[in-house]
Coordinates of C-alpha atoms in Angstrom, one line a residue:
M13 CA -10.6 -15.8 -27.6
G14 CA -12.3 -15.1 -30.9
R15 CA -15.7 -14.8 -29.3
T16 CA -14.2 -12.4 -26.7
N17 CA -12.7 -10.2 -29.3
R18 CA -16.1 -10.0 -31.1
D19 CA -17.8 -8.7 -28.0
P20 CA -17.4 -4.9 -28.1
L21 CA -18.5 -4.5 -24.5
V22 CA -16.0 -7.0 -22.9
W23 CA -13.3 -4.5 -22.1
G24 CA -15.9 -2.1 -20.8
R25 CA -17.1 -4.8 -18.4
Y26 CA -13.6 -5.5 -17.2
L27 CA -12.9 -1.8 -16.7
A28 CA -16.2 -1.4 -14.8
V29 CA -15.3 -4.3 -12.5
A30 CA -11.8 -3.1 -11.9
G31 CA -13.0 0.5 -11.2
A32 CA -15.7 -0.6 -8.9
Y33 CA -13.4 -2.9 -7.0
A34 CA -10.7 -0.2 -6.7
A35 CA -13.3 2.3 -5.3
C36 CA -14.6 -0.3 -2.8
Y37 CA -11.1 -1.2 -1.8
E38 CA -10.2 2.4 -1.1
L39 CA -13.5 2.8 0.9
T40 CA -12.9 -0.3 3.0
R41 CA -9.2 0.6 3.6
Y42 CA -10.2 4.0 4.8
F43 CA -12.2 2.5 7.7
S44 CA -9.6 -0.2 8.5
F45 CA -6.5 -0.4 10.6
S46 CA -4.1 -3.2 11.5
H47 CA -6.5 -4.9 14.0
W48 CA -9.5 -4.9 11.6
M49 CA -8.8 -5.2 7.8
L50 CA -12.0 -4.8 5.9
P51 CA -10.2 -5.1 2.5
A52 CA -9.6 -8.8 3.4
G53 CA -13.4 -9.2 3.6
L54 CA -14.0 -7.4 0.3
R55 CA -11.3 -9.5 -1.4
L56 CA -12.7 -12.8 -0.2
G57 CA -16.3 -11.8 -0.9
C58 CA -15.5 -10.9 -4.5
L59 CA -13.5 -14.1 -5.1
L60 CA -16.4 -16.2 -3.9
L61 CA -19.2 -14.3 -5.7
V62 CA -17.6 -12.8 -8.8
P63 CA -17.3 -15.1 -11.9
R64 CA -13.7 -16.3 -12.4
R65 CA -13.4 -14.7 -15.8
F66 CA -13.4 -11.3 -14.0
W67 CA -10.7 -12.2 -11.5
P68 CA -8.0 -10.5 -13.6
A69 CA -10.1 -7.3 -13.4
L70 CA -10.2 -7.7 -9.6
A71 CA -6.4 -8.0 -9.6
V72 CA -6.0 -4.8 -11.6
G73 CA -8.5 -3.0 -9.4
E74 CA -6.6 -3.9 -6.3
A75 CA -3.2 -3.2 -7.8
L76 CA -4.0 0.4 -8.5
P77 CA -4.5 1.6 -4.9
V78 CA -1.9 -0.8 -3.5
A79 CA 0.8 0.4 -6.0
E80 CA -0.1 4.0 -5.4
M81 CA 0.3 3.6 -1.6
A82 CA 3.6 1.7 -2.1
F83 CA 5.3 4.2 -4.3
L84 CA 4.1 7.2 -2.3
H85 CA 6.3 5.8 0.5
V86 CA 9.3 4.8 -1.6
S87 CA 11.5 7.6 -0.1
V88 CA 10.7 6.3 3.4
F89 CA 10.9 2.5 3.1
G90 CA 13.0 2.0 0.0
L91 CA 12.5 0.9 -3.6
A92 CA 12.7 -2.8 -2.9
W93 CA 9.8 -2.5 -0.4
S94 CA 7.8 -0.4 -2.8
L95 CA 8.1 -2.9 -5.6
A96 CA 7.2 -5.8 -3.2
A97 CA 4.3 -4.0 -1.6
S98 CA 2.9 -3.0 -5.0
V99 CA 1.9 -6.6 -5.7
P100 CA -1.8 -7.0 -4.8
P101 CA -2.5 -9.6 -2.1
I102 CA -5.5 -10.9 -4.1
V103 CA -3.2 -12.7 -6.5
F104 CA -2.0 -14.9 -3.6
C105 CA -5.6 -15.6 -2.5
M106 CA -6.8 -16.6 -5.9
P107 CA -5.2 -20.0 -6.0
V108 CA -6.4 -20.7 -2.5
V109 CA -10.0 -19.8 -3.3
A110 CA -9.9 -21.7 -6.6
W111 CA -8.5 -24.8 -5.0
M112 CA -11.1 -24.8 -2.2
R113 CA -14.0 -24.1 -4.6
R114 CA -13.0 -27.1 -6.7
R115 CA -13.4 -29.3 -3.6
A116 CA -16.5 -27.8 -2.0
P117 CA -19.5 -25.8 -3.2
L118 CA -20.5 -22.5 -1.8
V119 CA -24.1 -23.6 -1.5
L120 CA -25.0 -27.1 -0.3
D121 CA -27.6 -29.4 -1.7
D122 CA -30.2 -28.3 0.8
G123 CA -29.8 -24.7 -0.2
Q124 CA -27.9 -23.7 2.9
I125 CA -24.6 -21.8 2.7
N126 CA -21.4 -23.8 3.1
M127 CA -20.1 -21.9 6.1
S128 CA -17.3 -24.4 6.7
L129 CA -15.9 -23.4 3.3
I130 CA -16.1 -19.7 4.1
V131 CA -14.4 -20.2 7.4
A132 CA -11.7 -22.4 6.0
V133 CA -11.0 -20.0 3.1
A134 CA -10.9 -17.0 5.4
L135 CA -8.4 -18.8 7.6
L136 CA -6.2 -19.7 4.7
C137 CA -6.3 -16.3 3.0
A138 CA -5.6 -14.6 6.3
A139 CA -2.5 -16.8 6.7
V140 CA -1.4 -16.3 3.1
T141 CA -1.7 -12.5 3.3
S142 CA 0.0 -12.4 6.7
A143 CA 2.9 -14.4 5.3
E144 CA 3.1 -12.1 2.3
N145 CA 3.1 -9.0 4.6
S146 CA 6.0 -10.6 6.5
A147 CA 7.9 -11.2 3.3
V148 CA 7.4 -7.6 2.2
L149 CA 8.5 -6.3 5.6
T150 CA 11.9 -8.0 5.2
T151 CA 12.6 -5.8 2.2
M152 CA 12.0 -2.6 4.1
V153 CA 15.0 -0.2 4.4
M154 CA 14.4 3.0 6.3
S155 CA 15.4 6.4 4.8
D156 CA 18.5 6.5 7.1
G157 CA 19.7 3.2 5.9
S158 CA 18.7 1.1 8.9
P159 CA 16.7 -2.1 8.4
G160 CA 12.9 -2.1 8.9
P161 CA 11.3 -3.6 12.0
A162 CA 11.8 -7.2 12.7
I163 CA 9.0 -9.7 12.2
T164 CA 7.6 -10.8 15.5
L165 CA 4.8 -13.1 16.6
P166 CA 2.6 -10.2 17.8
I167 CA 3.0 -8.4 14.5
F168 CA 2.0 -11.6 12.6
L169 CA -1.0 -12.2 14.9
V170 CA -2.2 -8.6 14.4
W171 CA -2.1 -9.1 10.6
F172 CA -3.7 -12.6 10.8
L173 CA -6.5 -11.7 13.2
G174 CA -7.1 -8.4 11.5
A175 CA -7.5 -10.1 8.1
Y176 CA -9.6 -13.0 9.6
L177 CA -12.0 -10.8 11.5
G178 CA -12.2 -8.5 8.5
A179 CA -13.2 -11.5 6.3
L180 CA -15.8 -12.8 8.8
S181 CA -17.2 -9.3 9.3
L182 CA -18.0 -8.7 5.6
V183 CA -18.3 -12.0 3.7
P184 CA -21.2 -13.7 5.6
T185 CA -23.0 -10.3 5.9
I186 CA -22.8 -9.7 2.2
I187 CA -24.0 -13.3 1.4
G188 CA -26.7 -13.1 4.0
L189 CA -28.0 -9.8 2.7
R190 CA -27.9 -11.2 -0.9
E191 CA -30.0 -14.2 0.2
R192 CA -32.6 -11.9 1.9
L193 CA -32.7 -9.7 -1.2
T194 CA -33.3 -12.6 -3.6
A195 CA -36.0 -14.0 -1.2
Q196 CA -38.1 -10.8 -1.6
P197 CA -40.8 -10.7 -4.3
N198 CA -39.2 -9.6 -7.6
G199 CA -35.9 -9.1 -5.6
V200 CA -37.2 -5.7 -4.3
V201 CA -37.0 -4.7 -0.7
T202 CA -40.1 -2.9 0.5
W203 CA -40.6 -0.7 3.5
H204 CA -43.1 -3.2 4.9
A205 CA -40.6 -6.0 4.8
V206 CA -37.9 -3.9 6.5
R207 CA -40.3 -2.6 9.2
H208 CA -41.6 -6.1 10.1
S209 CA -38.2 -7.8 9.9
P210 CA -37.4 -9.8 13.1
L211 CA -33.7 -9.6 12.3
L212 CA -33.7 -5.9 12.1
R213 CA -35.8 -5.6 15.2
D214 CA -33.4 -7.8 17.3
T215 CA -30.4 -6.0 15.8
V216 CA -31.7 -2.7 17.0
V217 CA -33.1 -4.0 20.3
I218 CA -30.4 -6.5 21.3
A219 CA -27.1 -6.2 19.4
L220 CA -26.7 -2.5 19.0
P221 CA -27.6 -1.4 22.6
S222 CA -25.5 -4.1 24.2
L223 CA -22.5 -3.4 22.1
A224 CA -22.8 0.3 22.5
L225 CA -23.0 -0.1 26.3
L226 CA -19.9 -2.3 26.3
T227 CA -18.0 0.1 24.1
V228 CA -18.9 3.0 26.5
L229 CA -17.8 0.9 29.5
T230 CA -14.3 0.4 27.9
S231 CA -13.8 4.1 28.1
F232 CA -14.1 4.1 31.9
T233 CA -12.4 0.8 32.7
S234 CA -8.9 -0.6 32.4
D235 CA -6.9 -3.8 32.6
G236 CA -9.2 -6.7 33.7
A237 CA -12.5 -4.9 33.4
L238 CA -11.6 -3.6 30.0
Q239 CA -10.7 -7.1 28.8
C240 CA -14.0 -8.5 30.2
A241 CA -15.9 -5.9 28.3
R242 CA -14.1 -6.8 25.1
V243 CA -14.8 -10.5 25.5
A244 CA -18.4 -9.8 26.4
M245 CA -18.9 -8.3 23.0
G246 CA -19.2 -11.8 21.7
L247 CA -22.4 -12.4 23.7
P248 CA -24.7 -10.6 21.2
V249 CA -23.2 -12.7 18.4
I250 CA -24.2 -15.8 20.2
A251 CA -27.7 -14.5 21.0
M252 CA -28.3 -13.4 17.4
A253 CA -27.1 -16.8 16.1
L254 CA -29.6 -18.6 18.4
R255 CA -32.5 -16.4 17.3
H256 CA -31.7 -15.9 13.6
G257 CA -29.1 -18.5 12.5
W258 CA -26.1 -17.4 10.6
H259 CA -27.8 -14.3 9.2
G260 CA -28.1 -12.9 12.7
A261 CA -24.6 -14.0 13.6
S262 CA -23.1 -12.3 10.6
I263 CA -24.8 -9.0 11.3
A264 CA -23.8 -9.2 15.0
S265 CA -20.2 -10.2 14.1
L266 CA -19.9 -7.1 12.0
L267 CA -21.1 -4.9 14.8
A268 CA -19.0 -6.7 17.4
S269 CA -15.9 -6.4 15.2
I270 CA -16.5 -2.6 14.9
A271 CA -17.0 -2.3 18.7
I272 CA -13.9 -4.2 19.7
A273 CA -11.8 -2.4 17.0
S274 CA -12.8 0.9 18.5
T275 CA -11.3 -0.1 21.8
A276 CA -7.8 -0.5 20.4
F277 CA -5.5 2.1 21.9
A278 CA -2.2 0.7 20.6
V279 CA -0.9 -1.6 17.9
K280 CA 0.5 -5.0 19.0
D281 CA -1.3 -4.7 22.3
P282 CA -1.2 -8.3 23.8
A283 CA -4.5 -7.8 25.6
M284 CA -6.2 -6.7 22.4
I285 CA -4.7 -9.6 20.5
Q286 CA -6.1 -12.0 23.1
A287 CA -9.5 -10.4 23.0
Q288 CA -9.6 -10.6 19.2
A289 CA -8.6 -14.3 19.3
I290 CA -11.5 -15.0 21.6
L291 CA -14.0 -13.0 19.5
A292 CA -12.8 -14.7 16.4
F293 CA -13.5 -18.1 18.0
I294 CA -16.9 -16.9 19.1
I295 CA -17.8 -15.6 15.7
T296 CA -16.5 -18.8 14.0
T297 CA -18.5 -21.1 16.2
S298 CA -21.6 -18.9 16.0
L299 CA -21.6 -18.8 12.2
L300 CA -21.1 -22.6 12.0
F301 CA -23.8 -23.3 14.6
G302 CA -26.0 -20.6 12.9
V303 CA -26.2 -22.8 9.8
R304 CA -27.7 -25.6 11.8
V305 CA -30.2 -23.1 13.3
A306 CA -31.1 -21.8 9.9
R307 CA -31.5 -25.3 8.6
R308 CA -33.9 -26.1 11.5
Q309 CA -35.9 -22.9 10.9
A310 CA -36.2 -23.7 7.2
A311 CA -37.5 -27.2 8.0
L312 CA -40.1 -25.7 10.4
H313 CA -41.3 -23.3 7.8
V314 CA -41.7 -26.1 5.3
L315 CA -43.6 -28.2 7.8
A316 CA -45.8 -25.2 8.7
A317 CA -46.5 -24.6 5.0
R318 CA -47.5 -28.2 4.5
E319 CA -49.8 -28.3 7.6
L320 CA -51.6 -25.1 6.7
P321 CA -53.6 -26.6 3.8
L322 CA -54.5 -29.6 5.9
H323 CA -56.0 -27.4 8.6
G324 CA -58.0 -25.5 5.9
R325 CA -59.4 -28.8 4.6
R326 CA -60.5 -29.9 8.1
R327 CA -62.5 -26.7 8.5

């Protein structure tokens, strides 16, 4: 504590972290809705990557926009709901992430990411935040004195799948981009590296066109054909995982989540919930399998690097 007090910049760092997180939270919430909650991905990504000493600053940064939203609706949903809703969900996720991190590292001994940890933490945090949302909903009292909507399985599934897909959309993508950035010389991305990136090429050639086509098709189809188009949005995720490992799967999963979220026409739509569950399964298995692909590709690169000097000596 004494060392902390002697550091004149410590409070500035905490305020900077809280302010940056609050700004990013507002940005991700702006592009989110119940079927796709990007703040869940931001929350989990920060808990995995930000040092634990800054976690209180993250809680403050999330509390600011959450409390603002809650008290703006106090006249509609009641004071009890506003007080309960003003508690930032990140405080419920912190014990989960800390408990999991004590039992498993984020990076394995071979340098590969521990995707099993990310998937498990995403599942647990999605369940915790959905349970917290359910508890908050029970305190809701409408302005006319009537109770709030009852908690149903479709509502819980919308919250759970929205948080889980939001986490899988952002967290692996952030970590993958971070890995690629650190792999560049001096940590600087050059135009030459971007232009000759096979991952970017296949994203533009394979993932984007196929997902755009499927999204357009959903505008002209209904019922069974619409559902088939939604489920087919998982195919680019599989293709990118086979070609580029979990880096490709993470980018494609972000794009696929955006595509399927854009086809939601109503909240608590059973068909949408079913399609999201299938996509969540595809993304999960693709990310886990993508780690094996990445490990195999890394081994091939090491083998090629070892054989290159041998060929030079033979000449």
